[in-house]
């Protein structure tokens, strides 16, 4: 999880049962990641009745919503699909771009869900976009600041590190409604536009639900880690 060195140092302040909870959450993150890969592999073998590729479905959804200034590009990698709101580009991975599977179509539609959020002013997405710079700083600098503060025994620096790290946790929490809403939009559009049949939508939902659990696990792990840091800092002051 990237926090091992700080955990070992702070463990010296006494028995820390939350350390084991952090480990458990890390394991759950790995399980969630493995599950989304296995579920995707299962449903990428099921060809959709519409016989459209992920890229074609994305183009159709954008057309149906009157969105003409968003490009669709191929990007290398496995499940590296994402929407870049600044560049106005949907980037679909190797497993999605040219695949007509119900899994690929579900993922492509999910990214279109993010496009719709962007164009229709979905508030949680606006919030997430606004805190991205601060969240990046928090994820990179929070733990090092805490570690440094402990090395020099400077409590204010530890407190600053915790607050900085909390920005990364906030980003994880805001991401949850954004991802769930994008999946909901995707499934509704796939059914309403007649791209997938009822049973195919159910299969796509399983893929998107598995993917959503990775965000839930990551957010839970981040919250537990933040709570642990706060409690340990309070114990240190006592």
Short mmCIF file of C-alpha atoms in Angstrom, two decimals:
data_model
loop_
_atom_site.label_atom_id
_atom_site.label_comp_id
_atom_site.label_asym_id
_atom_site.label_seq_id
_atom_site.Cartn_x
_atom_site.Cartn_y
_atom_site.Cartn_z
CA UNK A 1 0.00 0.00 0.00
CA UNK A 2 3.04 2.25 0.07
CA UNK A 3 2.84 3.13 3.77
CA UNK A 4 5.02 0.40 5.27
CA UNK A 5 7.94 2.51 6.41
CA UNK A 6 5.73 4.92 8.35
CA UNK A 7 3.79 2.06 9.89
CA UNK A 8 6.91 0.38 11.24
CA UNK A 9 8.12 3.60 12.87
CA UNK A 10 4.78 4.46 14.50
CA UNK A 11 4.25 0.91 15.68
CA UNK A 12 6.88 1.63 18.30
CA UNK A 13 4.43 3.75 20.28
CA UNK A 14 2.68 0.63 21.53
CA UNK A 15 0.32 -2.11 20.49
CA UNK A 16 -1.51 -0.95 17.41
CA UNK A 17 -4.50 -3.17 16.54
CA UNK A 18 -5.43 -0.88 13.65
CA UNK A 19 -2.19 -1.86 11.92
CA UNK A 20 -3.70 -5.29 11.32
CA UNK A 21 -6.88 -3.66 10.04
CA UNK A 22 -4.79 -1.70 7.54
CA UNK A 23 -3.21 -4.97 6.38
CA UNK A 24 -6.65 -6.57 6.03
CA UNK A 25 -7.88 -3.63 3.96
CA UNK A 26 -4.82 -3.96 1.74
CA UNK A 27 -5.63 -7.61 1.18
CA UNK A 28 -9.23 -6.70 0.33
CA UNK A 29 -7.94 -4.24 -2.25
CA UNK A 30 -5.92 -7.01 -3.88
CA UNK A 31 -8.94 -9.33 -3.83
CA UNK A 32 -11.14 -6.65 -5.43
CA UNK A 33 -8.53 -6.03 -8.12
CA UNK A 34 -8.25 -9.72 -8.87
CA UNK A 35 -12.03 -10.08 -9.01
CA UNK A 36 -12.53 -7.31 -11.55
CA UNK A 37 -9.92 -8.93 -13.78
CA UNK A 38 -11.52 -12.36 -13.51
CA UNK A 39 -15.05 -11.04 -14.06
CA UNK A 40 -13.92 -9.05 -17.07
CA UNK A 41 -12.19 -12.09 -18.56
CA UNK A 42 -15.38 -14.10 -18.10
CA UNK A 43 -17.64 -11.64 -19.90
CA UNK A 44 -15.18 -10.55 -22.56
CA UNK A 45 -15.79 -14.00 -24.05
CA UNK A 46 -19.49 -13.20 -24.52
CA UNK A 47 -20.07 -11.44 -27.84
CA UNK A 48 -22.88 -8.88 -27.87
CA UNK A 49 -25.87 -9.31 -30.15
CA UNK A 50 -25.35 -5.83 -31.60
CA UNK A 51 -21.84 -6.84 -32.70
CA UNK A 52 -20.54 -3.30 -32.01
CA UNK A 53 -17.08 -2.71 -30.63
CA UNK A 54 -16.43 -0.66 -27.51
CA UNK A 55 -15.27 2.25 -29.67
CA UNK A 56 -18.39 2.09 -31.82
CA UNK A 57 -20.64 1.98 -28.79
CA UNK A 58 -18.88 4.99 -27.28
CA UNK A 59 -19.36 6.90 -30.53
CA UNK A 60 -23.04 5.97 -30.64
CA UNK A 61 -23.68 7.06 -27.07
CA UNK A 62 -21.95 10.39 -27.65
CA UNK A 63 -24.01 10.90 -30.82
CA UNK A 64 -27.26 10.12 -28.99
CA UNK A 65 -26.36 12.75 -26.38
CA UNK A 66 -25.43 15.38 -28.96
CA UNK A 67 -21.81 15.47 -27.82
CA UNK A 68 -19.61 16.18 -30.83
CA UNK A 69 -16.36 17.53 -29.38
CA UNK A 70 -15.13 14.43 -27.54
CA UNK A 71 -12.68 12.15 -29.33
CA UNK A 72 -12.32 8.40 -28.87
CA UNK A 73 -8.79 7.06 -28.87
CA UNK A 74 -7.08 3.73 -28.41
CA UNK A 75 -4.64 3.42 -25.50
CA UNK A 76 -2.35 0.50 -24.76
CA UNK A 77 -2.68 -1.58 -21.62
CA UNK A 78 -5.28 -3.72 -19.90
CA UNK A 79 -8.31 -1.98 -18.37
CA UNK A 80 -6.60 1.41 -18.68
CA UNK A 81 -9.82 2.97 -19.97
CA UNK A 82 -10.53 6.51 -18.83
CA UNK A 83 -12.05 9.83 -19.80
CA UNK A 84 -9.78 12.88 -19.86
CA UNK A 85 -12.03 15.93 -19.33
CA UNK A 86 -9.26 18.44 -20.05
CA UNK A 87 -8.39 16.93 -23.42
CA UNK A 88 -12.01 15.85 -24.02
CA UNK A 89 -10.87 12.36 -24.99
CA UNK A 90 -12.18 8.90 -24.13
CA UNK A 91 -9.25 6.49 -24.13
CA UNK A 92 -10.17 2.83 -24.49
CA UNK A 93 -7.72 0.03 -23.77
CA UNK A 94 -6.72 -2.96 -25.89
CA UNK A 95 -9.44 -5.12 -24.31
CA UNK A 96 -12.16 -2.55 -24.99
CA UNK A 97 -11.53 -0.54 -28.14
CA UNK A 98 -11.97 -3.24 -30.79
CA UNK A 99 -13.92 -5.81 -28.76
CA UNK A 100 -17.65 -6.49 -29.31
CA UNK A 101 -18.02 -8.26 -25.94
CA UNK A 102 -20.59 -7.27 -23.34
CA UNK A 103 -17.70 -6.51 -20.98
CA UNK A 104 -16.01 -4.12 -23.41
CA UNK A 105 -19.29 -2.41 -24.22
CA UNK A 106 -20.06 -1.94 -20.53
CA UNK A 107 -16.67 -0.35 -19.88
CA UNK A 108 -16.92 1.91 -22.94
CA UNK A 109 -20.39 3.03 -21.86
CA UNK A 110 -19.08 3.70 -18.35
CA UNK A 111 -16.51 6.13 -19.74
CA UNK A 112 -19.30 7.80 -21.71
CA UNK A 113 -21.11 8.08 -18.40
CA UNK A 114 -18.23 10.26 -17.19
CA UNK A 115 -18.53 12.36 -20.34
CA UNK A 116 -22.22 12.91 -19.62
CA UNK A 117 -21.40 13.85 -16.04
CA UNK A 118 -18.96 16.42 -17.34
CA UNK A 119 -21.33 17.90 -19.90
CA UNK A 120 -24.39 17.94 -17.67
CA UNK A 121 -22.58 19.43 -14.67
CA UNK A 122 -22.67 16.52 -12.24
CA UNK A 123 -21.63 18.15 -8.95
CA UNK A 124 -19.53 15.32 -7.40
CA UNK A 125 -17.46 15.21 -10.60
CA UNK A 126 -16.90 18.96 -10.38
CA UNK A 127 -15.73 18.54 -6.79
CA UNK A 128 -13.42 15.65 -7.69
CA UNK A 129 -11.92 17.58 -10.59
CA UNK A 130 -11.34 20.62 -8.38
CA UNK A 131 -9.46 18.69 -5.70
CA UNK A 132 -7.28 16.61 -8.06
CA UNK A 133 -4.17 18.85 -7.64
CA UNK A 134 -4.49 18.86 -3.84
CA UNK A 135 -5.18 15.11 -3.80
CA UNK A 136 -2.05 14.42 -5.84
CA UNK A 137 0.00 16.39 -3.34
CA UNK A 138 -1.68 14.58 -0.47
CA UNK A 139 -1.00 11.12 -1.87
CA UNK A 140 2.66 11.89 -2.53
CA UNK A 141 3.61 14.16 0.36
CA UNK A 142 1.32 13.21 3.27
CA UNK A 143 3.09 10.11 4.56
CA UNK A 144 6.65 11.47 3.94
CA UNK A 145 5.76 14.61 5.94
CA UNK A 146 4.48 12.48 8.82
CA UNK A 147 7.60 10.32 8.70
CA UNK A 148 9.86 13.37 8.63
CA UNK A 149 7.98 14.96 11.51
CA UNK A 150 8.53 11.84 13.58
CA UNK A 151 12.22 11.68 12.75
CA UNK A 152 12.77 15.24 13.98
CA UNK A 153 10.15 14.95 16.76
CA UNK A 154 8.21 17.93 15.41
CA UNK A 155 4.51 17.43 16.12
CA UNK A 156 3.22 20.32 13.94
CA UNK A 157 4.84 18.71 10.90
CA UNK A 158 3.11 15.41 11.70
CA UNK A 159 -0.21 17.22 11.97
CA UNK A 160 0.38 18.96 8.63
CA UNK A 161 1.21 15.60 7.07
CA UNK A 162 -2.06 14.13 8.35
CA UNK A 163 -4.08 17.03 6.96
CA UNK A 164 -2.28 16.78 3.62
CA UNK A 165 -2.91 13.02 3.48
CA UNK A 166 -6.58 13.63 4.28
CA UNK A 167 -6.90 15.40 0.91
CA UNK A 168 -6.05 12.15 -0.84
CA UNK A 169 -8.62 10.35 1.30
CA UNK A 170 -11.24 12.97 0.43
CA UNK A 171 -10.56 12.35 -3.25
CA UNK A 172 -11.12 8.63 -2.75
CA UNK A 173 -14.44 9.27 -1.03
CA UNK A 174 -15.69 11.71 -3.67
CA UNK A 175 -14.71 9.21 -6.35
CA UNK A 176 -17.30 6.70 -5.09
CA UNK A 177 -20.49 8.54 -6.15
CA UNK A 178 -18.79 9.58 -9.39
CA UNK A 179 -18.01 5.99 -10.36
CA UNK A 180 -21.34 4.54 -9.27
CA UNK A 181 -23.26 7.24 -11.11
CA UNK A 182 -21.21 6.72 -14.31
CA UNK A 183 -22.03 3.01 -14.22
CA UNK A 184 -25.72 3.71 -13.64
CA UNK A 185 -25.81 6.12 -16.55
CA UNK A 186 -23.99 3.58 -18.73
CA UNK A 187 -26.41 0.74 -18.04
CA UNK A 188 -29.48 2.95 -18.55
CA UNK A 189 -28.17 4.21 -21.88
CA UNK A 190 -27.20 0.76 -23.11
CA UNK A 191 -30.73 -0.48 -22.48
CA UNK A 192 -32.63 2.63 -23.60
CA UNK A 193 -30.66 2.93 -26.83
CA UNK A 194 -31.18 -0.75 -27.60
CA UNK A 195 -27.46 -1.46 -27.74
CA UNK A 196 -27.69 -4.40 -25.35
CA UNK A 197 -30.54 -6.72 -24.51
CA UNK A 198 -31.86 -7.23 -20.98
CA UNK A 199 -29.62 -10.23 -20.21
CA UNK A 200 -26.61 -8.54 -21.77
CA UNK A 201 -27.16 -5.48 -19.58
CA UNK A 202 -27.16 -7.78 -16.55
CA UNK A 203 -23.78 -9.18 -17.65
CA UNK A 204 -22.36 -5.69 -18.16
CA UNK A 205 -23.66 -4.71 -14.73
CA UNK A 206 -21.64 -7.53 -13.17
CA UNK A 207 -18.48 -6.21 -14.80
CA UNK A 208 -19.10 -2.63 -13.69
CA UNK A 209 -20.09 -3.71 -10.18
CA UNK A 210 -16.85 -5.65 -9.80
CA UNK A 211 -14.92 -2.58 -10.95
CA UNK A 212 -16.81 -0.38 -8.47
CA UNK A 213 -15.75 -2.62 -5.60
CA UNK A 214 -12.11 -1.74 -6.26
CA UNK A 215 -12.97 1.90 -5.55
CA UNK A 216 -14.89 0.96 -2.42
CA UNK A 217 -11.99 -1.13 -1.12
CA UNK A 218 -9.45 1.61 -1.88
CA UNK A 219 -11.55 4.27 -0.18
CA UNK A 220 -12.08 2.09 2.90
CA UNK A 221 -8.36 1.35 3.11
CA UNK A 222 -7.54 5.05 2.85
CA UNK A 223 -10.04 5.97 5.59
CA UNK A 224 -8.67 3.28 7.91
CA UNK A 225 -5.12 4.45 7.31
CA UNK A 226 -6.08 8.08 8.02
CA UNK A 227 -7.92 7.11 11.21
CA UNK A 228 -4.91 5.10 12.32
CA UNK A 229 -2.58 8.05 11.75
CA UNK A 230 -4.85 10.38 13.71
CA UNK A 231 -5.12 7.95 16.65
CA UNK A 232 -1.40 7.26 16.73
CA UNK A 233 -0.59 10.96 16.64
CA UNK A 234 -2.99 11.53 19.53
CA UNK A 235 -1.38 8.66 21.47
CA UNK A 236 2.04 10.13 20.78
CA UNK A 237 1.01 13.48 22.27
CA UNK A 238 -0.40 11.76 25.34
#
